[in-house]
Coordinates of C-alpha atoms in Angstrom, one line a residue:
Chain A
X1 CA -91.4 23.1 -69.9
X2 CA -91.7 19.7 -68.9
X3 CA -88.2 19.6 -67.4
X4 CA -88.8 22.7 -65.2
X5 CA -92.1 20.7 -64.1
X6 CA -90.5 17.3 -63.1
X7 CA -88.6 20.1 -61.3
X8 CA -91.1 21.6 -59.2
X9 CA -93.1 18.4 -58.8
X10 CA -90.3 17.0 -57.2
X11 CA -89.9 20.1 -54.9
X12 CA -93.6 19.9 -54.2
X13 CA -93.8 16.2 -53.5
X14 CA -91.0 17.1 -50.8
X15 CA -92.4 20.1 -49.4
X16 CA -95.9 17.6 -48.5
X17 CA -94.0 15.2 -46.4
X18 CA -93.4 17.7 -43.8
X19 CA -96.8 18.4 -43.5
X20 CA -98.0 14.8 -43.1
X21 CA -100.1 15.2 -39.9
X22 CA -102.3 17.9 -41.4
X23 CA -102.8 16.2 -44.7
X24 CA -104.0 13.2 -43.2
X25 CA -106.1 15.3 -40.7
X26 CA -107.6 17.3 -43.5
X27 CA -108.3 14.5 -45.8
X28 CA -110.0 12.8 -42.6
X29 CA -111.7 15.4 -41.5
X30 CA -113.7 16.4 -45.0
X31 CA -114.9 13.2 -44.5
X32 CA -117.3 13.8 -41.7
X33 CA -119.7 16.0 -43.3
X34 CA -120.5 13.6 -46.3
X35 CA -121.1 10.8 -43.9
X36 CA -123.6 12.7 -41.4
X37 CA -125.5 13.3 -44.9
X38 CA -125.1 9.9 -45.6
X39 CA -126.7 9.0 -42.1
X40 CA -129.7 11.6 -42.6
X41 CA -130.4 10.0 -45.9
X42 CA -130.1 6.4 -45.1
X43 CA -132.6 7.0 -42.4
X44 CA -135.1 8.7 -44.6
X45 CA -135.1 5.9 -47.2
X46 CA -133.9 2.8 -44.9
X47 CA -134.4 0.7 -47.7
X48 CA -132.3 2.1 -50.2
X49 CA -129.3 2.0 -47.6
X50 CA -127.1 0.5 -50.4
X51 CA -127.4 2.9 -52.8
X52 CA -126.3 5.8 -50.7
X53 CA -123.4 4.0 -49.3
X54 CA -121.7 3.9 -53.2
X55 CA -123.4 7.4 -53.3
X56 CA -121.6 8.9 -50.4
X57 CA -118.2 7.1 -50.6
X58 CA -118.1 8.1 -54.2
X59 CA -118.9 11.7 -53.1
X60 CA -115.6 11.6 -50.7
X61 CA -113.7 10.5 -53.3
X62 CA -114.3 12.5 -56.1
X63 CA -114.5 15.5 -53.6
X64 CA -111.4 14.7 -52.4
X65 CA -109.8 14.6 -55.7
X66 CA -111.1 17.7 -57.1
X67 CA -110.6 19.7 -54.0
X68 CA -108.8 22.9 -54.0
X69 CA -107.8 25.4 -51.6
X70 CA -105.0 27.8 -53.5
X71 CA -107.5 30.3 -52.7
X72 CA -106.8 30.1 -48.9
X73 CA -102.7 30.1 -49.8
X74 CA -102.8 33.1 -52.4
X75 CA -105.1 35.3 -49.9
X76 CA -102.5 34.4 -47.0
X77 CA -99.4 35.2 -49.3
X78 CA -101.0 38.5 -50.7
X79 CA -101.7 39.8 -47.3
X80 CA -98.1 38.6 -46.0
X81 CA -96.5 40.2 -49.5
X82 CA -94.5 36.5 -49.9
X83 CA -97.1 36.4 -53.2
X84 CA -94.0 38.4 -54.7
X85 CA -91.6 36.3 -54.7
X86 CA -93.9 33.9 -56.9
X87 CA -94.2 37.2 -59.2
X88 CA -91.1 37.6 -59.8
X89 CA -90.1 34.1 -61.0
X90 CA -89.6 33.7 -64.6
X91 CA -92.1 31.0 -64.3
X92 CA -96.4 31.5 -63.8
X93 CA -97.3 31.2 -60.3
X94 CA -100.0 28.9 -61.6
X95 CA -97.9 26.2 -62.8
X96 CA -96.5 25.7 -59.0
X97 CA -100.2 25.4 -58.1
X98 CA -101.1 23.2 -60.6
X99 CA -97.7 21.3 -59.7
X100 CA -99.1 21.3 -55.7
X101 CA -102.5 20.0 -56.6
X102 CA -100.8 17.3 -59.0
X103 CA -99.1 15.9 -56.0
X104 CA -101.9 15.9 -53.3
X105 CA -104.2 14.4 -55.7
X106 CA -101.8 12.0 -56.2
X107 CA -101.5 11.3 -53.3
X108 CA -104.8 11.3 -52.0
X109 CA -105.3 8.6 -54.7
X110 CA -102.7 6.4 -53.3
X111 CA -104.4 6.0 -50.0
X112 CA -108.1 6.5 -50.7
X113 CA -108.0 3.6 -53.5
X114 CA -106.6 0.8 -51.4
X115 CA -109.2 2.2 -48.6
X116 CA -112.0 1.4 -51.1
X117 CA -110.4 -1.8 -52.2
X118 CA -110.7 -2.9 -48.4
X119 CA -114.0 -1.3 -47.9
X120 CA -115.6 -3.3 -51.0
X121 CA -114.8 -6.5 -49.7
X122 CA -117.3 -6.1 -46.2
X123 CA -119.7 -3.9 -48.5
X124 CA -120.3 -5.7 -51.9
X125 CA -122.5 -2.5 -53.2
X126 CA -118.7 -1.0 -53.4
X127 CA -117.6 -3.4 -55.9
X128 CA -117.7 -1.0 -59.8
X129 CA -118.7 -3.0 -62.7
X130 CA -118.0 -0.5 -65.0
X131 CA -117.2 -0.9 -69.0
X132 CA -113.7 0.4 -69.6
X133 CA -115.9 3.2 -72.2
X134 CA -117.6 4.3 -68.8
X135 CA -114.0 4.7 -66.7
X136 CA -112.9 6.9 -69.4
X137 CA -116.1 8.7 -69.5
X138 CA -116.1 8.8 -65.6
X139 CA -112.2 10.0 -65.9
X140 CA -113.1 12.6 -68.6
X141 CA -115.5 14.0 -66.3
X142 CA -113.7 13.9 -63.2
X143 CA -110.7 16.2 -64.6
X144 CA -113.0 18.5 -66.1
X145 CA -114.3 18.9 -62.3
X146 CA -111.1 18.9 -60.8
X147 CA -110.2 22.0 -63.9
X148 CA -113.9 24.0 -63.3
X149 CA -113.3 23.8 -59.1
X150 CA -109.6 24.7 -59.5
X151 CA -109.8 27.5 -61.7
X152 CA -112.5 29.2 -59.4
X153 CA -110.3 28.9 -56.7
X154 CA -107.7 30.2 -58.5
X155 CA -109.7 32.8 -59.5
X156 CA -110.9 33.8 -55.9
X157 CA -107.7 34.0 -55.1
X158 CA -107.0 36.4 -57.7
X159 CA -109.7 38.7 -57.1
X160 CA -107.3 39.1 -53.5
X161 CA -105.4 41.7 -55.4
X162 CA -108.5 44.2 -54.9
X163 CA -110.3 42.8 -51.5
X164 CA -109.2 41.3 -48.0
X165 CA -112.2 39.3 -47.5
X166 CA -111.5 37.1 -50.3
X167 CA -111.7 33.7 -48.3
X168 CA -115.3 35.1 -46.6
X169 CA -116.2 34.8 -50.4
X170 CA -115.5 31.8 -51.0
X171 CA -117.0 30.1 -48.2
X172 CA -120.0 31.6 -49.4
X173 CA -119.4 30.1 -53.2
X174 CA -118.7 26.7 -51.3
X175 CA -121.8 26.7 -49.2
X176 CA -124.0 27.3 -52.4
X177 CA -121.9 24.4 -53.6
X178 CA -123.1 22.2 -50.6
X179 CA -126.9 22.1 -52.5
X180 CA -126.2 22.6 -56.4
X181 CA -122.7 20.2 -56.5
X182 CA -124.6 16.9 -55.7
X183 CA -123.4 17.3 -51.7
X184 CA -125.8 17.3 -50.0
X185 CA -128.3 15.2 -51.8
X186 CA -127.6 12.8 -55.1
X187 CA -129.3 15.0 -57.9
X188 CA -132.2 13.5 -58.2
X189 CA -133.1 13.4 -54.7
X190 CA -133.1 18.0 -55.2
X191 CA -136.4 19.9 -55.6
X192 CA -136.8 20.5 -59.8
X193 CA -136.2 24.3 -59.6
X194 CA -132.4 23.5 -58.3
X195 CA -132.1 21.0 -60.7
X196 CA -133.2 23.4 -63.3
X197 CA -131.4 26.3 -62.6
X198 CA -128.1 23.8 -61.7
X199 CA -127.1 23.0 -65.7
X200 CA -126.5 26.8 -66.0
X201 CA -124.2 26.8 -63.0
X202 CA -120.5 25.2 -62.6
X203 CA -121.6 23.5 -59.7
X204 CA -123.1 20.2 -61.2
X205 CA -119.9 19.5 -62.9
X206 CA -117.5 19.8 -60.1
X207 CA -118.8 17.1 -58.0
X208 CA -122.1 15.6 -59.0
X209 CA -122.0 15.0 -62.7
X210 CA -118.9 12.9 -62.6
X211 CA -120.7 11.2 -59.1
X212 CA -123.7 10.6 -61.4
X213 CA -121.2 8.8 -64.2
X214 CA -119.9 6.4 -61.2
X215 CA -122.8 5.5 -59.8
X216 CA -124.5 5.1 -63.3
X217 CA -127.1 7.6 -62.6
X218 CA -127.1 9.3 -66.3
X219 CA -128.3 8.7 -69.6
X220 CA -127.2 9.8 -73.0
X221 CA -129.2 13.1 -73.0
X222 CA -127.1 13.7 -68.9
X223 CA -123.9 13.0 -70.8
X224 CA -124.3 15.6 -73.4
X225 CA -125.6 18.1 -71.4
X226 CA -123.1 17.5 -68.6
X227 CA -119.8 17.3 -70.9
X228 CA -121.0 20.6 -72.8
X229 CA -122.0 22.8 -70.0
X230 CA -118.0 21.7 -68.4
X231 CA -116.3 22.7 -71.4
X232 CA -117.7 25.6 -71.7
X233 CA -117.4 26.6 -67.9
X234 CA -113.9 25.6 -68.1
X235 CA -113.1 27.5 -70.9
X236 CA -114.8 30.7 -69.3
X237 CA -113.0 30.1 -66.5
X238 CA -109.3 29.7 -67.9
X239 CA -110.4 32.5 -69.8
X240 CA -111.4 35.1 -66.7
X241 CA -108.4 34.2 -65.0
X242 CA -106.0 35.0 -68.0
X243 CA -107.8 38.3 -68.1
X244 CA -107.8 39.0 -64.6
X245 CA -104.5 37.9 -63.3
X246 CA -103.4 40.8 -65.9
X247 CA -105.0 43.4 -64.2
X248 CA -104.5 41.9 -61.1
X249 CA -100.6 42.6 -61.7
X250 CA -101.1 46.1 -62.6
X251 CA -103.1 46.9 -59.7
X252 CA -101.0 44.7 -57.1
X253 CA -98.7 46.7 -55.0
X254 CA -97.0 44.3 -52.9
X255 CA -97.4 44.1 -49.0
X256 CA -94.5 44.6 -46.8
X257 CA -90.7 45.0 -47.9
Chain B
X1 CA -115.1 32.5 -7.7
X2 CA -116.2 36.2 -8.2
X3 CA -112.5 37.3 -8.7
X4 CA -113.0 34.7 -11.8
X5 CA -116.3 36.3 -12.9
X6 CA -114.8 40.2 -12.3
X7 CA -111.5 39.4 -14.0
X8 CA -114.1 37.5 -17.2
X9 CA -115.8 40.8 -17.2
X10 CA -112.4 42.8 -17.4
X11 CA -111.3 40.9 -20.0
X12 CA -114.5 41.7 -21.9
X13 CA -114.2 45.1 -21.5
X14 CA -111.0 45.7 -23.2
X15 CA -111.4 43.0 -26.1
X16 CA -114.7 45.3 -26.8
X17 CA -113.0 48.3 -26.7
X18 CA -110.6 46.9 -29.1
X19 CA -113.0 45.2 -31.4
X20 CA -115.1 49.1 -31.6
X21 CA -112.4 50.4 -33.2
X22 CA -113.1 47.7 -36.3
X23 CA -116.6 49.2 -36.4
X24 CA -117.3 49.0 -39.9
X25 CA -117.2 45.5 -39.9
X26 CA -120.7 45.1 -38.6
X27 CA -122.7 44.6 -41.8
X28 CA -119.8 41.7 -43.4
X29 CA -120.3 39.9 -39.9
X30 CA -124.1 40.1 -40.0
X31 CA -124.1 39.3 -44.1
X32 CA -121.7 36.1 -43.2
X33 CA -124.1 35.0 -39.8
X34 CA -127.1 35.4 -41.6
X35 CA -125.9 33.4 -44.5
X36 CA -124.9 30.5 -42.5
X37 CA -128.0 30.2 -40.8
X38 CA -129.9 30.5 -43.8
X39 CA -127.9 27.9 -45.2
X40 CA -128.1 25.2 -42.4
X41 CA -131.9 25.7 -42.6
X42 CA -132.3 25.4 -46.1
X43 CA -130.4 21.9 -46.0
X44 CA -133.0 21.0 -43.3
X45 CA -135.5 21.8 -45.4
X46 CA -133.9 19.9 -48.4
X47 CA -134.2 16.7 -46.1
X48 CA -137.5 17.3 -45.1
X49 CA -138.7 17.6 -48.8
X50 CA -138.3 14.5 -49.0
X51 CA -140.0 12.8 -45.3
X52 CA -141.8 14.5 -42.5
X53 CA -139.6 13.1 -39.9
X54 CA -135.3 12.6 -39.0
X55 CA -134.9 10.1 -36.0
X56 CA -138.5 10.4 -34.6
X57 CA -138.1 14.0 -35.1
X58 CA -140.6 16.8 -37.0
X59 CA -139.6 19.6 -38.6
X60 CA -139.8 22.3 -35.9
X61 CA -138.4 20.0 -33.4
X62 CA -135.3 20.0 -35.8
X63 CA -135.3 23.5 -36.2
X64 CA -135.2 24.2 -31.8
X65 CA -132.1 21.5 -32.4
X66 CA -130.6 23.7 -35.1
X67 CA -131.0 26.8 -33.2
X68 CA -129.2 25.1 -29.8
X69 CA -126.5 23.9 -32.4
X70 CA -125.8 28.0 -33.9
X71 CA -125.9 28.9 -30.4
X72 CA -123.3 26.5 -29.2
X73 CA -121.2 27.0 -32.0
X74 CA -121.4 31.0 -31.6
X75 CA -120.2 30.7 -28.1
X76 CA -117.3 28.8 -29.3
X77 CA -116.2 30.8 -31.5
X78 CA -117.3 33.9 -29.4
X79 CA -115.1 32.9 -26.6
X80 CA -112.9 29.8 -27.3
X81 CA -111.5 29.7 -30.8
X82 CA -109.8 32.7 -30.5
X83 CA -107.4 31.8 -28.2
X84 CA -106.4 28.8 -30.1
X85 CA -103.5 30.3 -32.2
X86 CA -102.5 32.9 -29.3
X87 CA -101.7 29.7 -27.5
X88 CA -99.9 28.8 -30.0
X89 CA -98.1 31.9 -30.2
X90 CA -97.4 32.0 -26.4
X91 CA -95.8 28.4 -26.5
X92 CA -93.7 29.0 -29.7
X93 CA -92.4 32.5 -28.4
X94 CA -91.7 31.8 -24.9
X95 CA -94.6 34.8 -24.0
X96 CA -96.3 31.8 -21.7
X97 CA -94.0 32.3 -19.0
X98 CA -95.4 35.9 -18.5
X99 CA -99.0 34.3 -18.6
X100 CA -97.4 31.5 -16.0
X101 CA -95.9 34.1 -13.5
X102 CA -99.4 35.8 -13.4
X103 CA -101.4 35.1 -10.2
X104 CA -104.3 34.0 -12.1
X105 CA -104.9 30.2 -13.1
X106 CA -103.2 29.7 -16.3
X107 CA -105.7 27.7 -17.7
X108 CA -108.8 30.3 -17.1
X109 CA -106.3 32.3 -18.7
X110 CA -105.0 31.1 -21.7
X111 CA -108.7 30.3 -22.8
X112 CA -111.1 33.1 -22.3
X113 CA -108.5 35.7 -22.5
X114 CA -109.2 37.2 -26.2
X115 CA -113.0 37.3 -27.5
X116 CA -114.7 37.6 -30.9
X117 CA -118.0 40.0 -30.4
X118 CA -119.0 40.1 -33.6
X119 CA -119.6 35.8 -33.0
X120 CA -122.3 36.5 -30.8
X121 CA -124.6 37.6 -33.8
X122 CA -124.6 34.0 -34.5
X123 CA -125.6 33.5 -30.6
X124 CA -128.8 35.8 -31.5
X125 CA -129.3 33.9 -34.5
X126 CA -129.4 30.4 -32.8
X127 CA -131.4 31.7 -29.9
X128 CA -134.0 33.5 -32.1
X129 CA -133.9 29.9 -34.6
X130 CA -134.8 28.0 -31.3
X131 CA -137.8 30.7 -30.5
X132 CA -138.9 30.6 -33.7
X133 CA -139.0 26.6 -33.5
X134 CA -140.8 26.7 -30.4
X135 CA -143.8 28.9 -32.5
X136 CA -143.8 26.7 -35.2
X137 CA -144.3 23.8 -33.0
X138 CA -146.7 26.0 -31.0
X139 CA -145.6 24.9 -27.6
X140 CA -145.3 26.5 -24.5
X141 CA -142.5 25.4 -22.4
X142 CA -143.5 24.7 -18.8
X143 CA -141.2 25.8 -15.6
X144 CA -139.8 22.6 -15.4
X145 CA -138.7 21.9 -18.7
X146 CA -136.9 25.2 -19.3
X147 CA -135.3 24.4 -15.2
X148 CA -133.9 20.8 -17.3
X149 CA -133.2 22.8 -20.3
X150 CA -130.7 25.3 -18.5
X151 CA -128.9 21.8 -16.2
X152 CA -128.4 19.9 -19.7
X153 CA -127.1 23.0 -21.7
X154 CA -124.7 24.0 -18.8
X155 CA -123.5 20.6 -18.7
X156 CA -123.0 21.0 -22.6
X157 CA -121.3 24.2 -22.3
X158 CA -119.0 22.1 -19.7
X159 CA -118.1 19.9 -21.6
X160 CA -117.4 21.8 -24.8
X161 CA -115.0 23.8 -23.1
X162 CA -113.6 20.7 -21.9
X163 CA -112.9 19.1 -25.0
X164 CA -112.0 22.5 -26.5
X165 CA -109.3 22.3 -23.7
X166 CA -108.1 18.4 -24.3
X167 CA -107.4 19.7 -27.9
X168 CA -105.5 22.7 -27.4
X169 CA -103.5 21.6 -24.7
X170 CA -101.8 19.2 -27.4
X171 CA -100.7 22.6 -28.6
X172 CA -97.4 22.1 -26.7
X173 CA -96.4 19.2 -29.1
X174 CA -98.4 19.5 -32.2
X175 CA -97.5 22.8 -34.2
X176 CA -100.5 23.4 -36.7
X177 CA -103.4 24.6 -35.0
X178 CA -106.0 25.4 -37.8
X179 CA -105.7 21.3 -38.5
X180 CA -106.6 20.7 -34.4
X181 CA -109.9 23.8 -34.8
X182 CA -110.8 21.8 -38.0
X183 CA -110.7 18.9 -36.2
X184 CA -113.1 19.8 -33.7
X185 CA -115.2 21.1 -36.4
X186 CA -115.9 17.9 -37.9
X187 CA -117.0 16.7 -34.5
X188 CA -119.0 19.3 -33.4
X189 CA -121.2 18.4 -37.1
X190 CA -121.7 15.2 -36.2
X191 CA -124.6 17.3 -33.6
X192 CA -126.2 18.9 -36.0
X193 CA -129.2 16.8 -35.9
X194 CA -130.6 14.2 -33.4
X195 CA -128.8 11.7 -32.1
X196 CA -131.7 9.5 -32.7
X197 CA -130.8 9.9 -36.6
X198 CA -127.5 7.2 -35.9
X199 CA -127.5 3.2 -35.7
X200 CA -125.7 1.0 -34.0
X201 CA -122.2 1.4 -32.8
X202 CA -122.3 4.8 -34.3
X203 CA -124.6 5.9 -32.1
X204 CA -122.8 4.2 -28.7
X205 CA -119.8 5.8 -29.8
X206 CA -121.4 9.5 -30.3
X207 CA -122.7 9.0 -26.7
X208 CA -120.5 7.6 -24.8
X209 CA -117.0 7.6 -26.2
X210 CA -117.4 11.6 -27.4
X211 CA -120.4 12.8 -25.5
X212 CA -121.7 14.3 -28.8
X213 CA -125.5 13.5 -27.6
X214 CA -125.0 15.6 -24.6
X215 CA -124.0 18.9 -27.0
X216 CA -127.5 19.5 -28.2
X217 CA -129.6 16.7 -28.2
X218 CA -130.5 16.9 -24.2
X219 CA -131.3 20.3 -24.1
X220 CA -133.5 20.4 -27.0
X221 CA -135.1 17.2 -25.3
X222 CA -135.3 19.1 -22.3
X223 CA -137.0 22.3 -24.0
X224 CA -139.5 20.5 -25.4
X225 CA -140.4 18.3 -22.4
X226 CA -139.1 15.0 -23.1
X227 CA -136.7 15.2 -20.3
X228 CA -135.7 12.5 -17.5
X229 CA -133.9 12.9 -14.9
X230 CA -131.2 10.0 -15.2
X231 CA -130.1 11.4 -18.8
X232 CA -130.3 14.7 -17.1
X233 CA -127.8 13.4 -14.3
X234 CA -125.7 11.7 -16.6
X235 CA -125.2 14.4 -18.6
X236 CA -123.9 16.3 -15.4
X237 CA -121.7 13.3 -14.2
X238 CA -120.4 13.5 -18.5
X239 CA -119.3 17.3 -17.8
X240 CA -117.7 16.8 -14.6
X241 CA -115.1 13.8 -15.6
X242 CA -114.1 16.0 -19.0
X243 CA -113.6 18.8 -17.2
X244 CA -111.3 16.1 -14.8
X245 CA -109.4 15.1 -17.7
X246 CA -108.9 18.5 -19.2
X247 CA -107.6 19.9 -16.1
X248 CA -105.4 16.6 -15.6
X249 CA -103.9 17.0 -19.0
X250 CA -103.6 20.7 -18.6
X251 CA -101.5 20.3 -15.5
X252 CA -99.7 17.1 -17.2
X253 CA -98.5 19.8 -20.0
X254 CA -97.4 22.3 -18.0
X255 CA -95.5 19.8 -15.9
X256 CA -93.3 19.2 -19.1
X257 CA -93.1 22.2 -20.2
X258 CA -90.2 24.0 -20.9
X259 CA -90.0 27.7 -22.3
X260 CA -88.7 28.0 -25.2
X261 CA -86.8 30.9 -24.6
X262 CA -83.2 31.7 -23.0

């Protein structure tokens, strides 16, 4: 197991480099919309300016690193009928996912930390003090978020064994995300009823509850909450797509030759 | 001229007798419109739950903003974005001679030739956003103001199409073209709300280096009166050098271009 995944790491890790200009378009790119938000907020509370900087430049990170988009590859590859090939090999198409976020996670950590590192130095309200308890806590968090927004990709991408219009969905499931995930507004800054009705959903813990751990927004009663309600969304996740890429299988029959 | 118009109105003929035959896909497109737009105002309205004002601007102002910006965007994707990867296509399969040869101008061609109908639900949507900030507001446009509004938005159609040009001209060296749409995406967000909203340098940049302010913030300016005529002739002078530059570069590619095939 681990052998054949130092295996397809490797190829993975390979296959990015000839797609440099787009990854570092992409990884650019997704960072426009946080910092218009970050604007709009900055000139509603001028004073506070500080406080949405470390906000907002936490937000691109931990987006960034719990971003997925397999949805968008398995749609493409099911309509195409290339999803076969990763059928038919004796080992789960998921791992080669998990392998290809492994890598770009990777390396979007390799150039977004040094970026803070720099950025810090000209904005002091950059610089973390955080006890090595609260990194792990933070890091705890994080990986559940990166699991919870993988997974539902994942699963999307699925659900492309029955419909065509899979990606359409999604969009839809990332625009709700904009409000409930912490994107648009740090949580506390939301209207109560969306705050409310946000512990129920798997939004929170994608993106905003580990933002909330960085930023030390959270108390003990958050951190309970928050570490529950991703456990168990990850777990109902993992579970749903066990169950449905079974019955995905029987009902797939293949596109083109 | 007119050959340019009639040959426009040809070519929306037969894209909408294509697109007809797709019928059913009415109510997704309308579900998937109205959902955006519901969406973008909703985030307005998370803003404004928490102050009465963005840049110097109210509520309903924002909305007539927000309505110009879903309008914009619908005509891009209505008649620009489509042609994006058939460009592509042309380039990589050697079809672009065939579009080269023809006696039309290539340019003209290769952008407006394929259209997406079911886009111009979100036109309606922006349009009927804008009306409906203009009740809110409860003002009355006068003659003049609407004479400014249609200058400053023509300009910003100009210059859209312009930039929209710049970018997919690079087609003939770069190879990914959703990257180079996404691209333009992340500009085109930066004029979802006033101008007014940015500081400093941010702010010179967005209005001079990419004419962002010139996309929506003049012509919502203009429809609610607080237009001037310099801005109003800048924007003007704005859309004429991109649409220079875009032509320029345009000839530039084709100039080095050779077909890819025998």
């Amino acid at each position: 197991m681990l052998a054949k995944y130092q295996a397809i790491l490797r190829m993975k890790f390979v296959e990015m480099f000839s797609y440099q200009l787009s990854t570092i378009v992409w990884m650019f790119g997704t960072m426009v919309q946080p910092l218009i938000t970050m604007m709009v907020w900055m000139n509603i509370y001028p004073d506070q300016g500080d406080a949405f900087i470390l906000y907002f430049i936490s937000l691109i990170m931990v987006e960034r690193l719990t971003s997925a988009w397999d949805v968008w590859e398995m749609d493409r590859q099911i309509r195409e009928g290339t999803f076969s090939y990763q059928i038919v090999r004796p080992f789960h198409p998921v791992h080669w996912a998990i392998a290809e976020n492994i890598v770009y996670k990777g390396l979007f950590l390799v150039i977004l930390v040094p970026c803070w590192m720099v950025l810090s130095i000209f904005l002091p309200t950059l610089q973390l003090q955080l006890s090595p308890g609260q990194w792990g806590l933070f890091l705890a968090a994080l990986f559940l978020g990166a699991i919870i927004r993988f997974s539902v990709s994942f699963l999307f991408g699925i659900l492309g064994f029955w419909m065509t219009k899979v990606t359409a969905l999604y969009a839809m499931f990332e625009a709700v995300s904009l409000f409930i995930s912490g994107r648009i507004a740090p949580f506390s800054l939301l209207p109560p009823v969306v705050k409310q009705i946000s512990i129920f959903l798997p939004y929170r813990y994608m993106i905003g509850f580990p933002l909330e751990i960085l930023t030390g927004a959270y108390d003990t009663h958050t951190l309970i909450v928050g570490f529950t309600g991703a456990v168990i969304w990850a777990f109902i996740l993992i579970g749903a797509i066990c169950w449905l890429w079974k019955a995905g299988l029987k009902k797939n029959q293949a596109v083109g030759g | 001229m007119r050959r340019y118009w009639r040959m426009f109105k040809e070519f929306f003929r037969t894209c909408l007798v294509e697109e007809l035959e797709y019928r059913s896909e009415f109510v997704g497109n309308l579900l998937t419109s109205l959902f955006g737009i519901i969406v973008s105002i909703l985030m307005v309205q998370i803003f404004f739950y928490q102050t009465d004002q963005l840049g110097g601007w109210a509520y309903a102002d924002v909305l007539i903003l927000l309505g110009i910006y879903n309008t914009l965007q619908g005509l891009i994707d209505f008649a620009l974005r489509p042609n994006m990867p058939r460009l592509l296509l042309h380039i990589r399969m050697g079809t672009l001679d065939y579009v080269l040869t023809k006696p039309v101008d290539s340019m003209f061609f290769v952008s407006l030739r394929h259209l997406n109908f079911w886009r111009l639900i979100d036109v309606l949507l922006g349009l009927g956003l804008t009306v409906y900030g203009l009740v809110e507001k409860q003002f009355f446009p006068s003659f003049l103001d609407v004479v400014f509004f249609f200058l400053t938005i023509l300009s910003a159609l100009m210059i859209i199409y312009s930039l929209w040009m710049l970018l997919m001209t690079t087609a003939f060296w770069v190879i990914r073209m959703d990257d180079l749409s996404f691209l333009f995406n992340s500009f085109f967000e930066t004029t979802r709300f006033p101008i007014t909203m940015y500081k400093g340098w941010m702010r010179m940049a967005l209005t001079y280096l990419l004419p962002a302010a010139f996309l929506t913030f003049t012509p919502a300016s203009s429809l609610i009166g607080r237009w001037d005529v310099q801005t109003t002739i800048a924007s003007g002078l704005v859309a004429i050098i991109f649409f220079w530059l875009a032509r320029r570069f345009w000839k530039f590619a084709l100039a080095n271009y050779t077909s890819a095939s025998s």
